[in-house]
Amino acid sequence: MTKVSKANPAITGIIFAYLVVYIVWGSTFFFIEKALRSFSPFVLGSIRFFIAGSLLMSFCWLRGYKLYIKSVVKDALFIGFLLLFVDMAAIIWSEQYISSAIVTILSSAAAIWFIVFDKPKWKQNFSSFPIVLGLLSGFVGVFLLFAEQLFTQEEAGSDQKMKVIAMAVLLLGTVGWTIGSLISKYSKEKRDKNNGENEEQEDLHVMVKTAWQMVSAGVSFTLVALINGEYARFDIGNVLLVDWGAMLYLATMGSILAFGSYIWLLQHRPATEVSTYAYVNPIVAMALAHFFTNHQVTSLQVIGLLVVLCSVLLMNWNLYKDNKKFKVYKRAKRIKKLRDMAPKSSIPRIIEVFNFNSKHEKKEPHSQL
């Protein structure tokens, strides 16, 4: 559980971090599609994560962070394989055949698998009507996107088949992302519990663990690119300069700056607030695909996006309704209603009671998701 830092960073820093997380992460799907003009899928992943991993590890070394604890690095390598190799390989490979807009919508639907595979939360999740409704809505949104590719008559048969296969591969990739995330979550809870029992147990900084995850992904992409012959066919001289730019953007802006901003926001803002990137990223990706690629964003894709985003909202509804700001907003609305209904002479009393309750709640211990 991420706690909000008591420090008060400058509002400009918070706004900048949100812009990075919202826009840069959303744009990475577009830049992957562009980079695929010159790089084959696994070569692209190999170079991207070796650049990102090397830069991030160097940064951690310069900051003086400890770089190696055997058990922690072992976990990081495995989680990196699932998060950054399995999922990213599915995304990169799929973008050879389907629009980056469709890719980002299906990636957002990963929230479905968090409900399905988080077994310790099954009782809590499946007893919640909003979560179950969101889960069903998510499947409907995914079905709409598959239906568009299955029943469109504009594509040749083989192209249509590859698009459907690419979407299925992408969904399998989101399963890998989900399993990796859940392993990371529960292993962290286990380490925190052990740390409570044994104060001397060491851990690595989150940036160091991320660097090791990138190393794991870089090695995995490289091995596959060597085995399937992509590196043998790769001619560095044929890479367009603009595609090198896309590669550097993905490695630095996407893998380092965006992730760093995300981690920083989690330390200073509520996690439920930070999670709103999941609603903005697909919109950014769809806009870029519509205006800067030859892919046409159809009305069915827009409907599918809206259905998926609504399902994500419903699946996170319990988190949002328990958020402190949401409660304050609802309480303020009730006070306003009372003001409108009560005689003028009673308004000061209502305000007094409201202020008393607010001060009282501040004294109660609470944790922020």
PDB file of C-alpha atoms in Angstrom, residues 5-307:
ATOM      1  CA  SER A   5       4.313  11.532   1.475  1.00  0.00           C
ATOM      2  CA  LYS A   6       3.917  14.294   4.014  1.00  0.00           C
ATOM      3  CA  ALA A   7       6.217  16.504   1.978  1.00  0.00           C
ATOM      4  CA  ASN A   8       4.497  19.127  -0.114  1.00  0.00           C
ATOM      5  CA  PRO A   9       6.136  19.289  -3.547  1.00  0.00           C
ATOM      6  CA  ALA A  10       5.596  22.302  -5.766  1.00  0.00           C
ATOM      7  CA  ILE A  11       2.354  22.237  -7.731  1.00  0.00           C
ATOM      8  CA  THR A  12       4.350  22.784 -10.937  1.00  0.00           C
ATOM      9  CA  GLY A  13       6.298  19.582 -10.258  1.00  0.00           C
ATOM     10  CA  ILE A  14       3.094  17.611  -9.723  1.00  0.00           C
ATOM     11  CA  ILE A  15       1.528  18.989 -12.904  1.00  0.00           C
ATOM     12  CA  PHE A  16       4.673  18.214 -14.916  1.00  0.00           C
ATOM     13  CA  ALA A  17       4.799  14.639 -13.581  1.00  0.00           C
ATOM     14  CA  TYR A  18       1.144  14.071 -14.460  1.00  0.00           C
ATOM     15  CA  LEU A  19       1.662  15.437 -17.966  1.00  0.00           C
ATOM     16  CA  VAL A  20       4.580  13.037 -18.437  1.00  0.00           C
ATOM     17  CA  VAL A  21       2.618  10.026 -17.168  1.00  0.00           C
ATOM     18  CA  TYR A  22      -0.508  10.954 -19.117  1.00  0.00           C
ATOM     19  CA  ILE A  23       1.045  11.986 -22.424  1.00  0.00           C
ATOM     20  CA  VAL A  24       4.390  10.186 -22.650  1.00  0.00           C
ATOM     21  CA  TRP A  25       3.056   6.792 -21.624  1.00  0.00           C
ATOM     22  CA  GLY A  26       0.122   7.215 -23.967  1.00  0.00           C
ATOM     23  CA  SER A  27       2.447   8.161 -26.822  1.00  0.00           C
ATOM     24  CA  THR A  28       4.756   5.141 -26.471  1.00  0.00           C
ATOM     25  CA  PHE A  29       2.302   2.955 -28.414  1.00  0.00           C
ATOM     26  CA  PHE A  30       2.489   5.414 -31.319  1.00  0.00           C
ATOM     27  CA  PHE A  31       6.317   5.539 -31.265  1.00  0.00           C
ATOM     28  CA  ILE A  32       6.545   1.748 -31.177  1.00  0.00           C
ATOM     29  CA  GLU A  33       4.494   1.634 -34.373  1.00  0.00           C
ATOM     30  CA  LYS A  34       6.823   4.201 -35.971  1.00  0.00           C
ATOM     31  CA  ALA A  35      10.023   2.451 -34.859  1.00  0.00           C
ATOM     32  CA  LEU A  36       8.829  -0.826 -36.402  1.00  0.00           C
ATOM     33  CA  ARG A  37       9.524   0.656 -39.856  1.00  0.00           C
ATOM     34  CA  SER A  38      13.259   0.107 -39.296  1.00  0.00           C
ATOM     35  CA  PHE A  39      13.457  -2.358 -36.394  1.00  0.00           C
ATOM     36  CA  SER A  40      12.044  -5.860 -36.196  1.00  0.00           C
ATOM     37  CA  PRO A  41      10.014  -6.499 -33.005  1.00  0.00           C
ATOM     38  CA  PHE A  42      12.578  -8.296 -30.843  1.00  0.00           C
ATOM     39  CA  VAL A  43      15.515  -6.180 -32.000  1.00  0.00           C
ATOM     40  CA  LEU A  44      13.446  -3.133 -31.048  1.00  0.00           C
ATOM     41  CA  GLY A  45      12.825  -4.514 -27.561  1.00  0.00           C
ATOM     42  CA  SER A  46      16.435  -5.618 -27.183  1.00  0.00           C
ATOM     43  CA  ILE A  47      17.959  -2.218 -27.979  1.00  0.00           C
ATOM     44  CA  ARG A  48      15.279  -0.261 -26.110  1.00  0.00           C
ATOM     45  CA  PHE A  49      15.686  -2.082 -22.805  1.00  0.00           C
ATOM     46  CA  PHE A  50      19.468  -2.323 -22.963  1.00  0.00           C
ATOM     47  CA  ILE A  51      19.637   1.460 -23.400  1.00  0.00           C
ATOM     48  CA  ALA A  52      17.052   2.090 -20.666  1.00  0.00           C
ATOM     49  CA  GLY A  53      18.496  -0.497 -18.269  1.00  0.00           C
ATOM     50  CA  SER A  54      22.062   0.749 -18.693  1.00  0.00           C
ATOM     51  CA  LEU A  55      21.102   4.389 -18.183  1.00  0.00           C
ATOM     52  CA  LEU A  56      18.929   3.657 -15.149  1.00  0.00           C
ATOM     53  CA  MET A  57      21.519   1.364 -13.546  1.00  0.00           C
ATOM     54  CA  SER A  58      24.196   4.019 -14.095  1.00  0.00           C
ATOM     55  CA  PHE A  59      21.946   6.621 -12.477  1.00  0.00           C
ATOM     56  CA  CYS A  60      21.416   4.358  -9.447  1.00  0.00           C
ATOM     57  CA  TRP A  61      25.178   3.758  -9.174  1.00  0.00           C
ATOM     58  CA  LEU A  62      25.897   7.496  -9.294  1.00  0.00           C
ATOM     59  CA  ARG A  63      23.303   8.064  -6.573  1.00  0.00           C
ATOM     60  CA  GLY A  64      25.072   5.519  -4.405  1.00  0.00           C
ATOM     61  CA  TYR A  65      22.239   2.992  -4.247  1.00  0.00           C
ATOM     62  CA  LYS A  66      23.139  -0.588  -3.415  1.00  0.00           C
ATOM     63  CA  LEU A  67      22.911  -2.563  -6.655  1.00  0.00           C
ATOM     64  CA  TYR A  68      22.861  -6.224  -5.656  1.00  0.00           C
ATOM     65  CA  ILE A  69      21.131  -8.458  -3.162  1.00  0.00           C
ATOM     66  CA  LYS A  70      20.838 -11.969  -4.552  1.00  0.00           C
ATOM     67  CA  SER A  71      17.260 -12.780  -3.496  1.00  0.00           C
ATOM     68  CA  VAL A  72      15.910  -9.348  -4.477  1.00  0.00           C
ATOM     69  CA  VAL A  73      17.641  -9.358  -7.868  1.00  0.00           C
ATOM     70  CA  LYS A  74      16.332 -12.862  -8.540  1.00  0.00           C
ATOM     71  CA  ASP A  75      12.760 -11.691  -7.930  1.00  0.00           C
ATOM     72  CA  ALA A  76      13.324  -8.553 -10.036  1.00  0.00           C
ATOM     73  CA  LEU A  77      14.616 -10.584 -12.971  1.00  0.00           C
ATOM     74  CA  PHE A  78      11.584 -12.881 -12.909  1.00  0.00           C
ATOM     75  CA  ILE A  79       9.098 -10.012 -12.567  1.00  0.00           C
ATOM     76  CA  GLY A  80      10.918  -8.103 -15.319  1.00  0.00           C
ATOM     77  CA  PHE A  81      10.554 -11.131 -17.580  1.00  0.00           C
ATOM     78  CA  LEU A  82       6.778 -11.124 -17.104  1.00  0.00           C
ATOM     79  CA  LEU A  83       6.170  -7.373 -17.049  1.00  0.00           C
ATOM     80  CA  LEU A  84       8.648  -6.012 -19.565  1.00  0.00           C
ATOM     81  CA  PHE A  85       9.314  -8.985 -21.816  1.00  0.00           C
ATOM     82  CA  VAL A  86       6.111 -11.035 -22.070  1.00  0.00           C
ATOM     83  CA  ASP A  87       3.778  -8.023 -22.132  1.00  0.00           C
ATOM     84  CA  MET A  88       5.991  -5.697 -24.182  1.00  0.00           C
ATOM     85  CA  ALA A  89       6.863  -8.448 -26.668  1.00  0.00           C
ATOM     86  CA  ALA A  90       3.139  -8.994 -27.227  1.00  0.00           C
ATOM     87  CA  ILE A  91       2.573  -5.246 -27.680  1.00  0.00           C
ATOM     88  CA  ILE A  92       5.485  -4.716 -30.077  1.00  0.00           C
ATOM     89  CA  TRP A  93       4.762  -7.837 -32.145  1.00  0.00           C
ATOM     90  CA  SER A  94       1.040  -7.025 -32.340  1.00  0.00           C
ATOM     91  CA  GLU A  95       1.655  -3.503 -33.612  1.00  0.00           C
ATOM     92  CA  GLN A  96       2.959  -5.005 -36.854  1.00  0.00           C
ATOM     93  CA  TYR A  97      -0.637  -5.907 -37.691  1.00  0.00           C
ATOM     94  CA  ILE A  98      -3.021  -3.717 -35.692  1.00  0.00           C
ATOM     95  CA  SER A  99      -3.265  -0.026 -34.927  1.00  0.00           C
ATOM     96  CA  SER A 100      -1.579   1.401 -31.840  1.00  0.00           C
ATOM     97  CA  ALA A 101      -5.055   2.691 -30.904  1.00  0.00           C
ATOM     98  CA  ILE A 102      -6.459  -0.841 -30.647  1.00  0.00           C
ATOM     99  CA  VAL A 103      -3.327  -1.995 -28.809  1.00  0.00           C
ATOM    100  CA  THR A 104      -3.662   0.627 -26.102  1.00  0.00           C
ATOM    101  CA  ILE A 105      -7.394  -0.071 -25.617  1.00  0.00           C
ATOM    102  CA  LEU A 106      -6.751  -3.794 -25.159  1.00  0.00           C
ATOM    103  CA  SER A 107      -3.847  -3.012 -22.842  1.00  0.00           C
ATOM    104  CA  SER A 108      -6.203  -0.946 -20.683  1.00  0.00           C
ATOM    105  CA  ALA A 109      -8.428  -3.998 -20.425  1.00  0.00           C
ATOM    106  CA  ALA A 110      -5.699  -5.634 -18.314  1.00  0.00           C
ATOM    107  CA  ALA A 111      -7.787  -4.514 -15.310  1.00  0.00           C
ATOM    108  CA  ILE A 112     -10.058  -7.462 -16.174  1.00  0.00           C
ATOM    109  CA  TRP A 113      -7.302  -9.964 -15.460  1.00  0.00           C
ATOM    110  CA  PHE A 114      -6.453  -8.331 -12.130  1.00  0.00           C
ATOM    111  CA  ILE A 115      -9.973  -9.240 -10.983  1.00  0.00           C
ATOM    112  CA  VAL A 116      -9.817 -12.742 -12.482  1.00  0.00           C
ATOM    113  CA  PHE A 117      -6.358 -13.771 -11.225  1.00  0.00           C
ATOM    114  CA  ASP A 118      -6.156 -12.037  -7.826  1.00  0.00           C
ATOM    115  CA  LYS A 119      -7.359 -15.107  -5.901  1.00  0.00           C
ATOM    116  CA  PRO A 120      -6.931 -13.647  -2.360  1.00  0.00           C
ATOM    117  CA  LYS A 121      -9.350 -10.867  -3.387  1.00  0.00           C
ATOM    118  CA  TRP A 122     -11.953 -13.089  -5.060  1.00  0.00           C
ATOM    119  CA  LYS A 123     -14.438 -12.977  -2.186  1.00  0.00           C
ATOM    120  CA  GLN A 124     -14.165  -9.198  -1.906  1.00  0.00           C
ATOM    121  CA  ASN A 125     -14.232  -8.538  -5.647  1.00  0.00           C
ATOM    122  CA  PHE A 126     -16.978 -10.912  -6.733  1.00  0.00           C
ATOM    123  CA  SER A 127     -19.278  -9.790  -3.914  1.00  0.00           C
ATOM    124  CA  SER A 128     -19.140  -6.203  -5.214  1.00  0.00           C
ATOM    125  CA  PHE A 129     -21.795  -5.348  -7.800  1.00  0.00           C
ATOM    126  CA  PRO A 130     -19.796  -2.465  -9.416  1.00  0.00           C
ATOM    127  CA  ILE A 131     -16.732  -4.716  -9.832  1.00  0.00           C
ATOM    128  CA  VAL A 132     -18.724  -7.585 -11.364  1.00  0.00           C
ATOM    129  CA  LEU A 133     -20.539  -5.152 -13.656  1.00  0.00           C
ATOM    130  CA  GLY A 134     -17.193  -3.596 -14.635  1.00  0.00           C
ATOM    131  CA  LEU A 135     -15.741  -7.056 -15.326  1.00  0.00           C
ATOM    132  CA  LEU A 136     -18.624  -7.973 -17.631  1.00  0.00           C
ATOM    133  CA  SER A 137     -18.448  -4.563 -19.336  1.00  0.00           C
ATOM    134  CA  GLY A 138     -14.735  -5.050 -19.923  1.00  0.00           C
ATOM    135  CA  PHE A 139     -15.355  -8.334 -21.739  1.00  0.00           C
ATOM    136  CA  VAL A 140     -18.030  -6.613 -23.845  1.00  0.00           C
ATOM    137  CA  GLY A 141     -15.547  -3.867 -24.810  1.00  0.00           C
ATOM    138  CA  VAL A 142     -12.929  -6.434 -25.822  1.00  0.00           C
ATOM    139  CA  PHE A 143     -15.547  -8.373 -27.804  1.00  0.00           C
ATOM    140  CA  LEU A 144     -16.494  -5.208 -29.723  1.00  0.00           C
ATOM    141  CA  LEU A 145     -12.890  -4.752 -30.838  1.00  0.00           C
ATOM    142  CA  PHE A 146     -12.607  -8.396 -31.924  1.00  0.00           C
ATOM    143  CA  ALA A 147     -15.954  -8.179 -33.705  1.00  0.00           C
ATOM    144  CA  GLU A 148     -14.775  -5.230 -35.751  1.00  0.00           C
ATOM    145  CA  GLN A 149     -11.804  -7.216 -37.054  1.00  0.00           C
ATOM    146  CA  LEU A 150     -13.825 -10.401 -37.581  1.00  0.00           C
ATOM    147  CA  PHE A 151     -16.687  -8.891 -39.535  1.00  0.00           C
ATOM    148  CA  THR A 152     -15.017  -6.099 -41.476  1.00  0.00           C
ATOM    149  CA  GLN A 153     -15.081  -6.682 -45.224  1.00  0.00           C
ATOM    150  CA  GLU A 154     -12.389  -4.213 -46.190  1.00  0.00           C
ATOM    151  CA  GLU A 155      -9.364  -6.392 -45.417  1.00  0.00           C
ATOM    152  CA  ALA A 156      -8.029  -9.381 -47.314  1.00  0.00           C
ATOM    153  CA  GLY A 157      -8.610 -12.703 -45.585  1.00  0.00           C
ATOM    154  CA  SER A 158      -4.991 -13.261 -44.525  1.00  0.00           C
ATOM    155  CA  ASP A 159      -4.616  -9.715 -43.160  1.00  0.00           C
ATOM    156  CA  GLN A 160      -7.853 -10.053 -41.247  1.00  0.00           C
ATOM    157  CA  LYS A 161      -6.699 -13.356 -39.747  1.00  0.00           C
ATOM    158  CA  MET A 162      -3.362 -11.884 -38.628  1.00  0.00           C
ATOM    159  CA  LYS A 163      -5.128  -8.956 -36.974  1.00  0.00           C
ATOM    160  CA  VAL A 164      -7.277 -11.319 -34.911  1.00  0.00           C
ATOM    161  CA  ILE A 165      -4.213 -13.410 -33.996  1.00  0.00           C
ATOM    162  CA  ALA A 166      -2.339 -10.247 -33.001  1.00  0.00           C
ATOM    163  CA  MET A 167      -5.194  -9.202 -30.716  1.00  0.00           C
ATOM    164  CA  ALA A 168      -5.242 -12.644 -29.094  1.00  0.00           C
ATOM    165  CA  VAL A 169      -1.466 -12.486 -28.550  1.00  0.00           C
ATOM    166  CA  LEU A 170      -1.863  -9.039 -27.032  1.00  0.00           C
ATOM    167  CA  LEU A 171      -4.452 -10.318 -24.557  1.00  0.00           C
ATOM    168  CA  LEU A 172      -2.060 -13.108 -23.534  1.00  0.00           C
ATOM    169  CA  GLY A 173       0.580 -10.430 -22.991  1.00  0.00           C
ATOM    170  CA  THR A 174      -1.725  -8.531 -20.631  1.00  0.00           C
ATOM    171  CA  VAL A 175      -2.167 -11.755 -18.676  1.00  0.00           C
ATOM    172  CA  GLY A 176       1.626 -11.895 -18.273  1.00  0.00           C
ATOM    173  CA  TRP A 177       1.624  -8.263 -17.091  1.00  0.00           C
ATOM    174  CA  THR A 178      -1.118  -9.057 -14.573  1.00  0.00           C
ATOM    175  CA  ILE A 179       0.577 -12.153 -13.159  1.00  0.00           C
ATOM    176  CA  GLY A 180       3.882 -10.293 -12.898  1.00  0.00           C
ATOM    177  CA  SER A 181       2.198  -7.371 -11.134  1.00  0.00           C
ATOM    178  CA  LEU A 182       0.436  -9.666  -8.666  1.00  0.00           C
ATOM    179  CA  ILE A 183       3.664 -11.547  -7.918  1.00  0.00           C
ATOM    180  CA  SER A 184       5.393  -8.212  -7.355  1.00  0.00           C
ATOM    181  CA  LYS A 185       2.568  -7.034  -5.087  1.00  0.00           C
ATOM    182  CA  TYR A 186       2.428 -10.112  -2.869  1.00  0.00           C
ATOM    183  CA  SER A 187       6.193 -10.596  -2.718  1.00  0.00           C
ATOM    184  CA  LYS A 188       6.476  -6.989  -1.514  1.00  0.00           C
ATOM    185  CA  GLU A 189       3.834  -7.618   1.153  1.00  0.00           C
ATOM    186  CA  LYS A 190       5.737 -10.726   2.231  1.00  0.00           C
ATOM    187  CA  ARG A 191       9.032  -8.799   2.425  1.00  0.00           C
ATOM    188  CA  ASP A 192       7.357  -6.011   4.405  1.00  0.00           C
ATOM    189  CA  LYS A 193       6.015  -8.588   6.838  1.00  0.00           C
ATOM    190  CA  ASN A 194       9.441 -10.216   7.166  1.00  0.00           C
ATOM    191  CA  ASN A 195      11.025  -6.810   7.645  1.00  0.00           C
ATOM    192  CA  GLY A 196       8.642  -6.261  10.519  1.00  0.00           C
ATOM    193  CA  GLU A 197       9.886  -9.444  12.117  1.00  0.00           C
ATOM    194  CA  ASN A 198      13.528  -8.967  11.144  1.00  0.00           C
ATOM    195  CA  GLU A 199      14.604  -5.330  11.038  1.00  0.00           C
ATOM    196  CA  GLU A 200      17.992  -6.242   9.557  1.00  0.00           C
ATOM    197  CA  GLN A 201      16.613  -7.678   6.304  1.00  0.00           C
ATOM    198  CA  GLU A 202      17.813  -5.567   3.374  1.00  0.00           C
ATOM    199  CA  ASP A 203      16.007  -4.428   0.263  1.00  0.00           C
ATOM    200  CA  LEU A 204      16.996  -2.524  -2.878  1.00  0.00           C
ATOM    201  CA  HIS A 205      15.735   0.870  -3.990  1.00  0.00           C
ATOM    202  CA  VAL A 206      12.747   0.635  -6.350  1.00  0.00           C
ATOM    203  CA  MET A 207      14.768   2.237  -9.165  1.00  0.00           C
ATOM    204  CA  VAL A 208      17.479  -0.418  -8.819  1.00  0.00           C
ATOM    205  CA  LYS A 209      14.910  -3.198  -9.000  1.00  0.00           C
ATOM    206  CA  THR A 210      13.403  -1.560 -12.081  1.00  0.00           C
ATOM    207  CA  ALA A 211      16.833  -1.388 -13.699  1.00  0.00           C
ATOM    208  CA  TRP A 212      17.266  -5.132 -13.121  1.00  0.00           C
ATOM    209  CA  GLN A 213      13.821  -5.740 -14.607  1.00  0.00           C
ATOM    210  CA  MET A 214      14.909  -3.840 -17.719  1.00  0.00           C
ATOM    211  CA  VAL A 215      18.112  -5.904 -17.884  1.00  0.00           C
ATOM    212  CA  SER A 216      15.993  -9.062 -17.719  1.00  0.00           C
ATOM    213  CA  ALA A 217      13.790  -7.807 -20.566  1.00  0.00           C
ATOM    214  CA  GLY A 218      16.809  -6.713 -22.630  1.00  0.00           C
ATOM    215  CA  VAL A 219      18.478 -10.127 -22.301  1.00  0.00           C
ATOM    216  CA  SER A 220      15.224 -11.963 -23.123  1.00  0.00           C
ATOM    217  CA  PHE A 221      14.537  -9.839 -26.212  1.00  0.00           C
ATOM    218  CA  THR A 222      18.148 -10.299 -27.356  1.00  0.00           C
ATOM    219  CA  LEU A 223      18.063 -14.092 -26.998  1.00  0.00           C
ATOM    220  CA  VAL A 224      14.845 -14.349 -29.011  1.00  0.00           C
ATOM    221  CA  ALA A 225      16.173 -11.950 -31.674  1.00  0.00           C
ATOM    222  CA  LEU A 226      19.322 -14.079 -32.001  1.00  0.00           C
ATOM    223  CA  ILE A 227      17.431 -17.373 -32.120  1.00  0.00           C
ATOM    224  CA  ASN A 228      14.774 -16.311 -34.641  1.00  0.00           C
ATOM    225  CA  GLY A 229      17.335 -14.624 -36.914  1.00  0.00           C
ATOM    226  CA  GLU A 230      16.202 -11.021 -36.459  1.00  0.00           C
ATOM    227  CA  TYR A 231      19.694  -9.816 -35.537  1.00  0.00           C
ATOM    228  CA  ALA A 232      21.176 -11.744 -38.464  1.00  0.00           C
ATOM    229  CA  ARG A 233      18.842  -9.851 -40.819  1.00  0.00           C
ATOM    230  CA  PHE A 234      19.239  -6.509 -39.052  1.00  0.00           C
ATOM    231  CA  ASP A 235      21.212  -3.890 -41.006  1.00  0.00           C
ATOM    232  CA  ILE A 236      21.982  -0.862 -38.876  1.00  0.00           C
ATOM    233  CA  GLY A 237      22.699   1.158 -42.000  1.00  0.00           C
ATOM    234  CA  ASN A 238      19.083   0.847 -43.127  1.00  0.00           C
ATOM    235  CA  VAL A 239      17.673   2.384 -39.953  1.00  0.00           C
ATOM    236  CA  LEU A 240      16.117   5.772 -40.637  1.00  0.00           C
ATOM    237  CA  LEU A 241      17.323   8.646 -38.473  1.00  0.00           C
ATOM    238  CA  VAL A 242      13.766   9.427 -37.417  1.00  0.00           C
ATOM    239  CA  ASP A 243      13.362   5.833 -36.226  1.00  0.00           C
ATOM    240  CA  TRP A 244      16.510   6.129 -34.101  1.00  0.00           C
ATOM    241  CA  GLY A 245      14.764   9.120 -32.590  1.00  0.00           C
ATOM    242  CA  ALA A 246      11.705   6.973 -31.856  1.00  0.00           C
ATOM    243  CA  MET A 247      13.954   4.350 -30.267  1.00  0.00           C
ATOM    244  CA  LEU A 248      15.668   6.901 -27.989  1.00  0.00           C
ATOM    245  CA  TYR A 249      12.284   8.359 -27.081  1.00  0.00           C
ATOM    246  CA  LEU A 250      11.007   4.943 -26.019  1.00  0.00           C
ATOM    247  CA  ALA A 251      14.137   4.157 -23.995  1.00  0.00           C
ATOM    248  CA  THR A 252      14.522   7.511 -22.235  1.00  0.00           C
ATOM    249  CA  MET A 253      11.136   9.228 -22.153  1.00  0.00           C
ATOM    250  CA  GLY A 254       8.994   6.103 -22.032  1.00  0.00           C
ATOM    251  CA  SER A 255      11.015   3.654 -19.948  1.00  0.00           C
ATOM    252  CA  ILE A 256      12.865   6.062 -17.613  1.00  0.00           C
ATOM    253  CA  LEU A 257      11.200   9.492 -17.367  1.00  0.00           C
ATOM    254  CA  ALA A 258       7.584   8.282 -17.439  1.00  0.00           C
ATOM    255  CA  PHE A 259       8.211   5.482 -14.974  1.00  0.00           C
ATOM    256  CA  GLY A 260      10.248   7.759 -12.705  1.00  0.00           C
ATOM    257  CA  SER A 261       7.420  10.308 -12.727  1.00  0.00           C
ATOM    258  CA  TYR A 262       4.929   7.560 -11.922  1.00  0.00           C
ATOM    259  CA  ILE A 263       6.957   6.371  -8.914  1.00  0.00           C
ATOM    260  CA  TRP A 264       7.452   9.969  -7.732  1.00  0.00           C
ATOM    261  CA  LEU A 265       3.714  10.672  -7.954  1.00  0.00           C
ATOM    262  CA  LEU A 266       2.921   7.552  -5.931  1.00  0.00           C
ATOM    263  CA  GLN A 267       5.141   8.931  -3.175  1.00  0.00           C
ATOM    264  CA  HIS A 268       3.359  12.297  -3.095  1.00  0.00           C
ATOM    265  CA  ARG A 269      -0.187  11.733  -4.361  1.00  0.00           C
ATOM    266  CA  PRO A 270      -2.927   9.142  -3.650  1.00  0.00           C
ATOM    267  CA  ALA A 271      -2.573   5.994  -5.749  1.00  0.00           C
ATOM    268  CA  THR A 272      -6.231   6.244  -6.786  1.00  0.00           C
ATOM    269  CA  GLU A 273      -5.486   9.682  -8.239  1.00  0.00           C
ATOM    270  CA  VAL A 274      -2.317   8.527 -10.000  1.00  0.00           C
ATOM    271  CA  SER A 275      -4.170   5.561 -11.496  1.00  0.00           C
ATOM    272  CA  THR A 276      -6.185   7.971 -13.659  1.00  0.00           C
ATOM    273  CA  TYR A 277      -3.412   7.613 -16.256  1.00  0.00           C
ATOM    274  CA  ALA A 278      -5.252   4.442 -17.321  1.00  0.00           C
ATOM    275  CA  TYR A 279      -8.102   6.618 -18.607  1.00  0.00           C
ATOM    276  CA  VAL A 280      -5.929   9.189 -20.395  1.00  0.00           C
ATOM    277  CA  ASN A 281      -3.307   6.978 -22.085  1.00  0.00           C
ATOM    278  CA  PRO A 282      -5.752   5.289 -24.507  1.00  0.00           C
ATOM    279  CA  ILE A 283      -7.203   8.653 -25.527  1.00  0.00           C
ATOM    280  CA  VAL A 284      -3.714  10.023 -26.250  1.00  0.00           C
ATOM    281  CA  ALA A 285      -2.789   6.913 -28.247  1.00  0.00           C
ATOM    282  CA  MET A 286      -6.037   6.995 -30.218  1.00  0.00           C
ATOM    283  CA  ALA A 287      -5.608  10.684 -31.071  1.00  0.00           C
ATOM    284  CA  LEU A 288      -2.028  10.125 -32.279  1.00  0.00           C
ATOM    285  CA  ALA A 289      -3.097   7.109 -34.356  1.00  0.00           C
ATOM    286  CA  HIS A 290      -5.941   9.093 -35.925  1.00  0.00           C
ATOM    287  CA  PHE A 291      -3.949  12.212 -36.840  1.00  0.00           C
ATOM    288  CA  PHE A 292      -0.450  10.844 -37.534  1.00  0.00           C
ATOM    289  CA  THR A 293      -0.894   7.351 -38.999  1.00  0.00           C
ATOM    290  CA  ASN A 294      -2.825   5.883 -41.902  1.00  0.00           C
ATOM    291  CA  HIS A 295      -4.979   3.849 -39.519  1.00  0.00           C
ATOM    292  CA  GLN A 296      -8.571   5.014 -39.362  1.00  0.00           C
ATOM    293  CA  VAL A 297     -10.171   5.240 -35.930  1.00  0.00           C
ATOM    294  CA  THR A 298     -13.662   3.809 -36.385  1.00  0.00           C
ATOM    295  CA  SER A 299     -16.814   4.528 -34.403  1.00  0.00           C
ATOM    296  CA  LEU A 300     -16.780   0.944 -33.106  1.00  0.00           C
ATOM    297  CA  GLN A 301     -13.255   1.464 -31.744  1.00  0.00           C
ATOM    298  CA  VAL A 302     -14.396   4.630 -29.962  1.00  0.00           C
ATOM    299  CA  ILE A 303     -17.366   2.766 -28.485  1.00  0.00           C
ATOM    300  CA  GLY A 304     -15.072  -0.078 -27.438  1.00  0.00           C
ATOM    301  CA  LEU A 305     -12.746   2.431 -25.763  1.00  0.00           C
ATOM    302  CA  LEU A 306     -15.615   4.052 -23.847  1.00  0.00           C
ATOM    303  CA  VAL A 307     -16.926   0.675 -22.710  1.00  0.00           C
TER     304      VAL A 307
END
